[in-house]
Coordinates of C-alpha atoms and ligand atoms in Angstrom, one line a residue:
M1 CA 0.0 0.0 0.0
N2 CA 1.2 3.5 -0.8
F3 CA 1.1 6.6 1.3
I4 CA 0.3 10.0 -0.2
E5 CA 0.6 13.6 1.0
T6 CA -2.2 15.4 2.9
R7 CA -1.4 18.7 1.2
G8 CA -0.6 17.4 -2.3
N9 CA 2.7 17.0 -4.0
D10 CA 5.2 19.8 -4.8
G11 CA 6.8 18.1 -7.8
N12 CA 10.1 17.6 -6.0
R13 CA 9.3 14.8 -3.6
P14 CA 8.0 11.4 -4.7
D15 CA 4.2 11.6 -5.0
R16 CA 3.7 8.3 -3.2
V17 CA 5.9 6.4 -0.7
S18 CA 5.9 3.0 1.0
F19 CA 5.2 2.5 4.7
S20 CA 8.8 2.3 5.7
Q21 CA 9.6 5.5 3.7
A22 CA 6.7 7.3 5.4
L23 CA 8.1 6.1 8.8
L24 CA 11.7 7.2 8.2
N25 CA 10.8 10.6 6.6
P26 CA 7.4 11.6 8.0
M27 CA 7.3 15.2 6.6
A28 CA 5.7 15.6 3.2
S29 CA 5.3 18.5 0.6
F30 CA 4.0 21.9 1.8
G31 CA 4.4 20.9 5.4
G32 CA 1.9 18.0 5.1
I33 CA 2.1 14.5 6.4
Y34 CA 1.5 11.0 4.9
A35 CA -1.8 9.2 4.9
P36 CA -2.8 5.9 3.3
Q37 CA -3.8 6.4 -0.3
E38 CA -7.0 4.5 0.5
I39 CA -8.2 3.1 3.8
P40 CA -8.3 -0.7 3.4
R41 CA -11.4 -2.7 4.5
L42 CA -11.2 -5.7 6.8
A43 CA -12.6 -8.8 5.3
D44 CA -16.2 -9.6 6.3
D45 CA -15.2 -12.4 8.6
F46 CA -12.1 -10.6 10.0
L47 CA -13.6 -9.7 13.4
A48 CA -15.3 -13.1 13.9
E49 CA -12.0 -14.8 13.0
H50 CA -10.1 -12.8 15.5
L51 CA -12.4 -13.3 18.4
H52 CA -10.3 -16.1 19.7
Q53 CA -6.9 -14.9 18.8
D54 CA -4.4 -13.0 20.8
Y55 CA -3.4 -9.4 20.6
Q56 CA -0.2 -10.1 18.6
S57 CA -2.1 -12.1 15.9
L58 CA -4.6 -9.3 15.6
A59 CA -1.8 -6.8 15.3
R60 CA 0.0 -8.9 12.7
D61 CA -3.1 -9.3 10.6
I62 CA -4.0 -5.6 10.7
L63 CA -0.5 -4.7 9.5
K64 CA -0.9 -7.2 6.7
V65 CA -4.1 -5.5 5.6
F66 CA -2.0 -2.3 5.2
E67 CA 0.6 -4.4 3.2
V68 CA 3.5 -2.8 5.2
D69 CA 6.9 -3.3 3.7
I70 CA 8.6 -4.5 6.9
A71 CA 10.4 -7.9 6.9
D72 CA 8.5 -10.6 8.8
D73 CA 11.2 -11.2 11.4
L74 CA 11.5 -7.4 12.2
L75 CA 7.7 -7.2 12.5
E76 CA 7.7 -10.2 14.9
S77 CA 10.4 -8.6 17.1
A78 CA 8.3 -5.4 17.1
L79 CA 5.2 -7.2 18.2
A80 CA 7.1 -9.1 20.8
T81 CA 7.5 -5.8 22.8
Y82 CA 3.9 -6.3 23.9
E83 CA 5.3 -9.2 26.0
R84 CA 6.8 -6.4 28.3
F85 CA 3.3 -5.3 29.3
D86 CA 1.7 -6.5 32.6
D87 CA -0.1 -9.4 31.0
P88 CA 1.6 -10.5 27.8
A89 CA -1.5 -12.5 26.8
N90 CA -3.6 -9.3 27.0
P91 CA -1.7 -6.1 27.0
V92 CA -4.9 -4.0 26.9
P93 CA -7.4 -5.0 29.6
V94 CA -11.0 -3.8 29.1
V95 CA -12.8 -3.2 32.4
R96 CA -16.5 -2.6 33.0
I97 CA -17.3 0.4 35.2
G98 CA -20.9 0.9 34.5
D99 CA -23.9 -0.7 33.0
R100 CA -22.9 0.1 29.4
L101 CA -19.6 1.8 30.2
H102 CA -16.2 0.2 29.8
V103 CA -12.6 1.4 30.2
S104 CA -9.9 0.2 27.8
E105 CA -6.7 0.6 29.8
L106 CA -3.8 1.6 27.5
Y107 CA -1.3 2.1 30.2
H108 CA 0.0 -1.3 31.1
G109 CA 3.4 -0.9 29.3
P110 CA 6.8 -0.1 30.7
T111 CA 6.3 3.7 31.2
R112 CA 2.6 3.6 32.3
A113 CA 1.0 5.8 29.7
F114 CA -0.6 5.1 26.3
K115 CA 2.5 6.3 24.4
D116 CA 4.0 2.8 25.0
M117 CA 1.3 1.2 22.8
A118 CA 2.9 2.6 19.7
L119 CA 6.4 3.6 20.7
Q120 CA 7.4 0.1 21.9
P121 CA 7.0 -1.6 18.5
F122 CA 7.9 1.6 16.7
G123 CA 11.4 1.7 18.3
V124 CA 12.2 -1.8 17.2
I125 CA 11.1 -1.1 13.6
L126 CA 12.9 2.3 13.3
S127 CA 16.2 0.8 14.7
G128 CA 15.8 -2.3 12.5
L129 CA 15.3 -0.2 9.3
A130 CA 18.2 2.0 10.2
Q131 CA 20.5 -1.0 10.6
A132 CA 19.3 -2.7 7.4
R133 CA 20.0 0.6 5.5
D134 CA 23.3 1.2 7.4
E135 CA 22.0 4.6 8.5
H136 CA 22.2 6.5 11.8
Y137 CA 19.3 8.5 13.2
L138 CA 19.1 11.2 15.8
I139 CA 15.6 11.3 17.4
M140 CA 14.7 14.7 18.9
A141 CA 11.8 14.9 21.3
A142 CA 10.3 17.7 23.4
T143 CA 8.0 16.3 26.0
S144 CA 5.4 17.4 28.5
G145 CA 5.8 14.2 30.3
D146 CA 4.7 11.0 28.6
T147 CA 6.4 10.9 25.2
G148 CA 9.8 11.4 26.7
P149 CA 9.9 8.4 29.1
A150 CA 8.3 6.2 26.4
A151 CA 10.8 7.3 23.7
L152 CA 13.8 6.8 26.0
D153 CA 12.6 3.4 27.0
T154 CA 12.0 2.1 23.5
F155 CA 15.3 3.4 22.1
R156 CA 17.5 2.4 25.1
N157 CA 20.6 0.8 23.7
K158 CA 19.1 0.4 20.3
P159 CA 21.7 0.2 17.5
N160 CA 22.0 3.2 15.0
I161 CA 19.8 5.4 17.1
K162 CA 20.5 8.3 19.5
V163 CA 17.8 10.2 21.4
A164 CA 17.9 13.8 22.7
C165 CA 14.9 14.6 24.8
L166 CA 14.0 18.0 26.1
Y167 CA 11.7 18.5 29.1
P168 CA 10.5 21.6 31.0
D169 CA 12.1 21.4 34.5
G170 CA 9.3 21.6 37.0
G171 CA 6.7 21.1 34.3
T172 CA 6.3 17.4 34.7
S173 CA 5.3 15.2 37.7
D174 CA 8.2 13.8 39.8
V175 CA 7.5 10.3 38.5
Q176 CA 7.7 11.5 34.9
R177 CA 10.9 13.4 35.5
L178 CA 12.5 10.5 37.4
Q179 CA 11.5 8.1 34.5
M180 CA 13.7 10.3 32.3
V181 CA 16.6 11.4 34.4
T182 CA 17.4 7.9 35.8
E183 CA 17.9 6.6 32.2
D184 CA 21.7 5.9 31.9
A185 CA 22.2 4.4 28.5
D186 CA 25.0 5.9 26.3
N187 CA 22.7 6.6 23.4
L188 CA 20.2 8.7 25.4
K189 CA 20.5 12.3 26.4
V190 CA 17.9 14.1 28.6
I191 CA 18.0 17.8 28.9
G192 CA 16.0 19.7 31.4
I193 CA 15.4 23.4 30.5
H194 CA 14.4 26.4 32.6
G195 CA 11.0 27.1 31.0
N196 CA 7.7 25.5 30.1
F197 CA 6.8 23.0 27.5
D198 CA 6.3 25.7 24.8
D199 CA 9.8 26.8 25.5
A200 CA 11.1 23.3 25.0
Q201 CA 9.2 22.9 21.8
A202 CA 10.3 26.3 20.5
A203 CA 13.9 25.4 21.4
L204 CA 13.6 22.2 19.4
K205 CA 12.3 24.0 16.4
R206 CA 15.2 26.5 16.6
L207 CA 17.7 23.7 16.8
L208 CA 16.2 22.0 13.7
G209 CA 16.6 25.2 11.8
S210 CA 20.2 25.8 12.9
D211 CA 23.0 25.5 10.2
V212 CA 25.7 24.5 12.6
F213 CA 23.5 21.7 13.9
R214 CA 22.7 20.5 10.4
A215 CA 26.4 20.6 9.4
T216 CA 27.3 18.5 12.5
L217 CA 24.7 15.9 11.6
V218 CA 26.0 15.7 8.1
E219 CA 29.5 15.2 9.4
R220 CA 28.3 12.4 11.6
H221 CA 26.4 10.8 8.8
T222 CA 23.4 11.1 11.0
Q223 CA 19.8 11.8 9.8
L224 CA 17.3 13.6 11.8
S225 CA 14.0 12.0 12.7
A226 CA 11.1 12.6 15.0
A227 CA 9.2 10.1 17.0
N228 CA 6.2 12.5 17.3
S229 CA 2.7 11.4 16.9
V230 CA 2.2 12.4 13.3
N231 CA 4.4 9.6 12.2
F232 CA 2.2 7.0 10.5
G233 CA 4.5 4.3 12.0
R234 CA 2.9 5.2 15.3
I235 CA -0.7 5.7 14.1
I236 CA -0.9 2.2 12.7
F237 CA -0.2 0.7 16.2
Q238 CA -2.9 3.0 17.6
L239 CA -5.7 1.5 15.5
I240 CA -5.1 -2.1 16.6
Y241 CA -6.2 -1.6 20.2
H242 CA -9.5 0.0 19.1
V243 CA -10.3 -3.3 17.2
H244 CA -9.0 -5.3 20.2
S245 CA -11.2 -3.4 22.7
Y246 CA -14.3 -4.0 20.6
L247 CA -13.5 -7.7 20.4
E248 CA -13.0 -7.7 24.2
L249 CA -16.6 -6.5 24.6
V250 CA -17.8 -9.3 22.4
R251 CA -15.7 -11.8 24.3
Q252 CA -17.1 -10.6 27.6
E253 CA -20.6 -10.9 26.1
R254 CA -21.4 -7.2 26.7
V255 CA -22.2 -6.7 23.0
E256 CA -22.9 -8.9 20.0
L257 CA -20.6 -8.9 17.0
G258 CA -22.0 -6.1 14.8
D259 CA -23.5 -3.9 17.6
K260 CA -22.2 -0.4 17.3
V261 CA -20.3 1.2 20.2
Y262 CA -19.0 4.7 21.1
L263 CA -15.3 5.3 21.4
V264 CA -14.6 8.0 23.9
V265 CA -11.0 9.3 23.5
P266 CA -9.1 11.9 25.7
S267 CA -7.5 13.9 23.0
G268 CA -4.6 16.2 22.4
N269 CA -2.7 15.7 19.2
F270 CA -5.6 13.5 18.0
G271 CA -3.4 10.4 17.3
N272 CA -5.5 8.1 19.5
A273 CA -8.8 9.3 18.0
L274 CA -7.4 9.0 14.5
G275 CA -6.6 5.4 15.2
G276 CA -10.3 4.9 16.1
Y277 CA -11.3 6.7 12.9
Y278 CA -9.2 4.3 10.8
A279 CA -10.5 1.3 12.6
W280 CA -14.1 2.4 12.0
R281 CA -13.4 3.1 8.3
M282 CA -11.9 -0.4 8.0
G283 CA -15.1 -1.9 9.2
L284 CA -15.3 -1.7 13.1
P285 CA -18.9 -1.2 14.2
V286 CA -18.7 2.3 15.7
E287 CA -21.6 4.6 16.5
K288 CA -19.4 7.7 16.9
I289 CA -16.0 8.8 18.1
V290 CA -16.3 11.1 21.0
I291 CA -13.5 13.6 21.5
A292 CA -12.9 14.6 25.1
S293 CA -10.8 17.7 25.8
N294 CA -9.7 19.7 28.8
A295 CA -10.0 23.5 29.1
N296 CA -7.9 23.8 25.9
N297 CA -11.0 23.0 24.0
V298 CA -10.1 23.8 20.4
L299 CA -11.3 20.4 19.3
T300 CA -14.7 20.8 21.0
D301 CA -15.2 24.1 19.0
L302 CA -14.0 22.5 15.8
I303 CA -16.5 19.7 16.0
Q304 CA -19.4 21.7 17.4
S305 CA -19.1 24.7 15.0
G306 CA -16.4 23.9 12.4
S307 CA -14.3 26.8 13.7
Y308 CA -10.6 26.2 14.5
D309 CA -9.6 29.5 16.0
L310 CA -6.4 30.2 17.8
R311 CA -6.6 34.0 17.5
Q312 CA -7.9 34.7 21.0
R313 CA -6.5 31.6 22.7
R314 CA -3.6 31.0 25.1
L315 CA -2.5 27.6 26.3
I316 CA -4.0 26.9 29.7
G317 CA -2.0 24.6 32.1
T318 CA -4.4 21.9 33.4
S319 CA -4.2 18.7 35.5
S320 CA -4.3 16.7 32.2
P321 CA -1.1 18.2 30.7
A322 CA -0.7 15.6 27.9
M323 CA -3.8 17.2 26.4
D324 CA -2.6 20.8 26.8
I325 CA -2.3 21.4 23.1
L326 CA -3.7 24.0 20.7
K327 CA -2.4 22.8 17.4
S328 CA -3.7 19.3 17.1
S329 CA -1.6 17.8 14.3
N330 CA -3.5 14.7 13.4
V331 CA -6.8 16.4 12.6
E332 CA -5.1 17.1 9.3
R333 CA -5.4 13.5 8.3
V334 CA -9.2 13.5 8.9
L335 CA -9.6 16.7 6.8
F336 CA -7.6 15.0 4.1
H337 CA -9.7 11.8 4.0
L338 CA -12.9 13.8 4.1
F339 CA -12.2 16.8 1.9
G340 CA -9.1 16.0 -0.2
A341 CA -5.6 17.3 -0.4
E342 CA -6.4 20.7 -2.1
R343 CA -8.9 21.7 0.6
T344 CA -6.6 20.4 3.4
R345 CA -3.7 22.5 2.0
E346 CA -5.9 25.6 1.9
L347 CA -7.2 25.1 5.5
M348 CA -3.7 24.3 6.9
R349 CA -2.2 27.3 5.2
Q350 CA -4.9 29.5 6.7
L351 CA -4.3 28.0 10.1
D352 CA -0.5 28.7 9.8
E353 CA -0.8 32.2 8.5
E354 CA -4.1 33.6 9.9
H355 CA -4.3 31.3 13.0
Y356 CA -7.9 30.2 12.2
Y357 CA -10.1 28.4 9.7
Q358 CA -13.8 27.9 9.3
L359 CA -15.3 24.8 7.8
N360 CA -18.4 25.3 5.6
R361 CA -21.8 23.8 6.5
D362 CA -21.4 20.6 4.5
E363 CA -18.0 20.0 6.0
V364 CA -19.2 20.6 9.6
Q365 CA -22.0 18.1 8.9
A366 CA -19.5 15.5 7.5
M367 CA -17.4 16.0 10.7
Q368 CA -20.5 15.6 13.0
E369 CA -21.5 12.4 11.3
L370 CA -18.3 10.9 12.6
F371 CA -17.4 12.9 15.8
C372 CA -19.0 14.4 18.8
A373 CA -17.0 16.5 21.3
D374 CA -17.1 18.0 24.8
F375 CA -14.6 19.4 27.3
C376 CA -14.1 19.1 31.0
T377 CA -12.7 21.6 33.4
D378 CA -10.2 20.5 36.1
E379 CA -12.9 21.0 38.8
E380 CA -15.3 18.8 36.9
G381 CA -12.6 16.2 36.3
K382 CA -11.8 16.1 40.0
S383 CA -15.4 15.3 40.8
Y384 CA -15.5 12.4 38.3
I385 CA -12.3 11.0 39.8
K386 CA -13.9 11.2 43.3
E387 CA -17.2 9.8 42.1
Y388 CA -15.7 6.8 40.3
F389 CA -13.2 6.1 43.1
A390 CA -16.2 5.9 45.5
Q391 CA -17.5 3.2 43.2
G392 CA -14.2 1.3 43.2
Y393 CA -12.4 2.6 40.1
L394 CA -9.3 4.7 40.2
M395 CA -8.7 6.9 37.1
D396 CA -6.2 9.6 36.1
P397 CA -7.2 13.1 35.2
H398 CA -6.9 12.5 31.4
T399 CA -9.3 9.6 31.6
A400 CA -11.6 11.7 33.7
T401 CA -12.1 14.2 30.9
C402 CA -14.0 11.4 29.1
M403 CA -16.8 11.1 31.6
K404 CA -18.4 14.4 30.8
A405 CA -18.2 13.8 27.0
H406 CA -19.7 10.4 27.6
A407 CA -22.6 11.9 29.4
S408 CA -23.3 14.6 26.8
C409 CA -22.5 12.8 23.6
C410 CA -23.5 9.2 23.9
N411 CA -26.9 7.7 23.7
Q412 CA -26.9 5.9 27.1
S413 CA -28.7 2.8 25.7
A414 CA -25.6 2.0 23.6
H415 CA -22.3 0.7 24.9
A416 CA -19.3 3.0 25.2
I417 CA -15.5 2.4 25.5
V418 CA -13.6 5.1 27.3
Y419 CA -9.8 5.0 26.7
S420 CA -7.7 5.3 29.8
T421 CA -4.3 6.8 28.8
A422 CA -2.3 6.9 32.0
E423 CA -1.9 5.0 35.2
W424 CA -2.8 6.8 38.5
T425 CA 0.9 6.7 39.5
K426 CA 1.9 9.3 36.8
F427 CA -0.4 12.0 38.0
S428 CA -0.7 11.2 41.7
P429 CA -0.7 14.8 43.1
S430 CA -3.8 15.8 41.1
I431 CA -5.6 12.6 42.0
A432 CA -4.7 12.8 45.7
N433 CA -6.0 16.4 45.6
A434 CA -9.2 15.3 44.0
L435 CA -9.7 12.6 46.6
T436 CA -8.7 14.4 49.8
G437 CA -8.8 18.1 49.0
E438 CA -5.3 18.4 50.4
T439 CA -2.2 19.2 48.4
D440 CA 0.8 16.9 48.7
S441 CA 4.0 18.6 47.7
H442 CA 5.8 15.5 46.6
D443 CA 4.7 12.6 44.4
L444 CA 5.8 10.1 46.9
D445 CA 3.5 11.5 49.5
A446 CA 0.6 11.7 47.0
L447 CA 1.3 8.1 45.9
K448 CA 1.2 6.9 49.5
T449 CA -2.0 8.9 50.2
I450 CA -3.8 7.2 47.2
A451 CA -2.4 3.8 48.0
G452 CA -3.7 4.1 51.5
L453 CA -7.1 5.2 50.5
A454 CA -7.4 2.5 47.8
N455 CA -5.8 -0.1 49.9
I456 CA -3.3 -1.1 47.2
P457 CA 0.5 -0.9 47.3
V458 CA 2.5 1.8 45.5
P459 CA 3.8 -0.3 42.5
E460 CA 7.4 -1.4 43.0
R461 CA 8.7 -0.1 39.7
I462 CA 7.4 3.4 40.6
R463 CA 8.6 3.4 44.2
Q464 CA 12.1 2.3 43.0
L465 CA 12.4 5.4 40.8
F466 CA 12.8 7.5 44.0
D467 CA 15.9 5.5 45.0
K468 CA 17.6 5.2 41.6
P469 CA 20.6 7.3 40.9
V470 CA 20.1 10.4 38.7
A471 CA 22.1 9.8 35.6
Q472 CA 21.0 12.7 33.5
K473 CA 21.9 15.9 35.3
T474 CA 21.9 18.4 32.5
L475 CA 19.7 21.5 33.3
V476 CA 20.2 24.5 31.1
D477 CA 18.8 27.8 29.8
K478 CA 17.0 27.6 26.4
E479 CA 20.0 29.4 24.7
D480 CA 22.4 26.6 25.7
I481 CA 20.5 23.6 24.3
E482 CA 22.2 23.5 20.9
Q483 CA 25.6 23.3 22.6
E484 CA 24.5 20.4 24.8
V485 CA 23.1 18.4 21.9
L486 CA 26.2 19.0 19.8
A487 CA 28.4 17.9 22.7
F488 CA 26.3 14.7 23.1
L489 CA 26.7 13.9 19.4
Ligands
PLP501 C1 -0.5 11.7 24.7 C2 -1.6 11.5 25.7 C3 -2.9 11.9 25.4 C4 -3.3 12.5 24.1 O1 -3.2 11.6 23.0 P1 -3.3 12.2 21.5 O2 -3.1 11.0 20.7 O3 -2.2 13.2 21.4 O4 -4.6 12.8 21.3 C5 -3.9 11.7 26.4 N1 -3.5 11.3 27.6 C6 -2.3 10.9 27.9 C7 -2.0 10.4 29.3 C8 -1.2 11.0 27.0 O5 0.0 10.7 27.3

């Protein structure tokens, strides 16, 4: 299967590429990204046939439907990363928390957030392709807390790959920071910066535009790549668990094969929701995809009114920081599939230059046939955390944003799957605050508070982080990042 460009072709780049090419060089003409030329359909008996197969078989067969050009043995090693999850036989448990309400837990991987779902296999594939082509890659990442740990974990000691990861010092939870700064592999460099996530991202952009930096990479025969969520090599692994979660509901006899369900997705860059969209277009019985946001509710506005307007907006820091995003990159692929490359290019140009666009009435209607959206304030999120905890289910602040959207968007007589994107251990201060009203100043105190209330232990792998030596001590001003990365290379 070929991949084509969301903003059309500029006459210089190839006008279609293979999966591996799209994965290695994710940026396309006019600042666009790659999308499948057509979305393949699952065979009529695909779902029934996979009812009694494991997650890896399902993943393998979905990748086959996309005809990915990855050697079988490399693909098998990539899928074997799911054996590192809590339950290798079922990496994504689906838990019932209400009459027709289910939670698909995407956080049972090594770094306890949903980023592992795609980055674990992605790391194996990227390193494998680099070795086969005798190429070296530098992966640059700026993280608000979940992508960093997941990227460091997946690329740790991987041949032909180096990672430089920027994080805002003080802008992540203690657990997220410790997951990064206790990484001691030679091919990993973690740089804390004085500033917020926007500063980290801006610094990354500056670095990518620097001539000295480019020249150094050329000297080292190193190519630059990004492990960010627009890479189709990540998206493809994010559609598998949507199919899996549906099959779980059938296996648990909650729904019958063919019944439509809602997928409720806590969204930032829209990669998770996009995976659901592809799964649906491939034949998964879906009623609607429900987009949950926090106070940074650009996606709510887009779906409710067709307006994507950044002119009056500032990023708001919330207790669900992985969703504190104003430019949601993967929306572009939905625009492309619905309205074509020419219209997508026009809309994205307008967003870049004028900081807004407005879909027309037909376009809004087309979006609303697929999506519904709502947002949730931190205060509302806290009350959901408290309410569900009282009923015996502990959820993190990102997952909690889904509860309001579930109430306002879903017909309550249909079943819904809410995606849980982080374990409670990663955002313990906000959760402890929701449960007790008190503010713990350290994660370890908050972890113990929650563990005490829930009568569960603090997981060993999290507790150990607090005793591990700090291997990554670099903490610099924004201006000094380039020098640090060059020294690392
Ligand atoms: C990354 C992330 C999200 C947002 O996912 P997108 O694919 O960017 O929409 C939500 N919750 C958590 C915990 C995350 O780490």
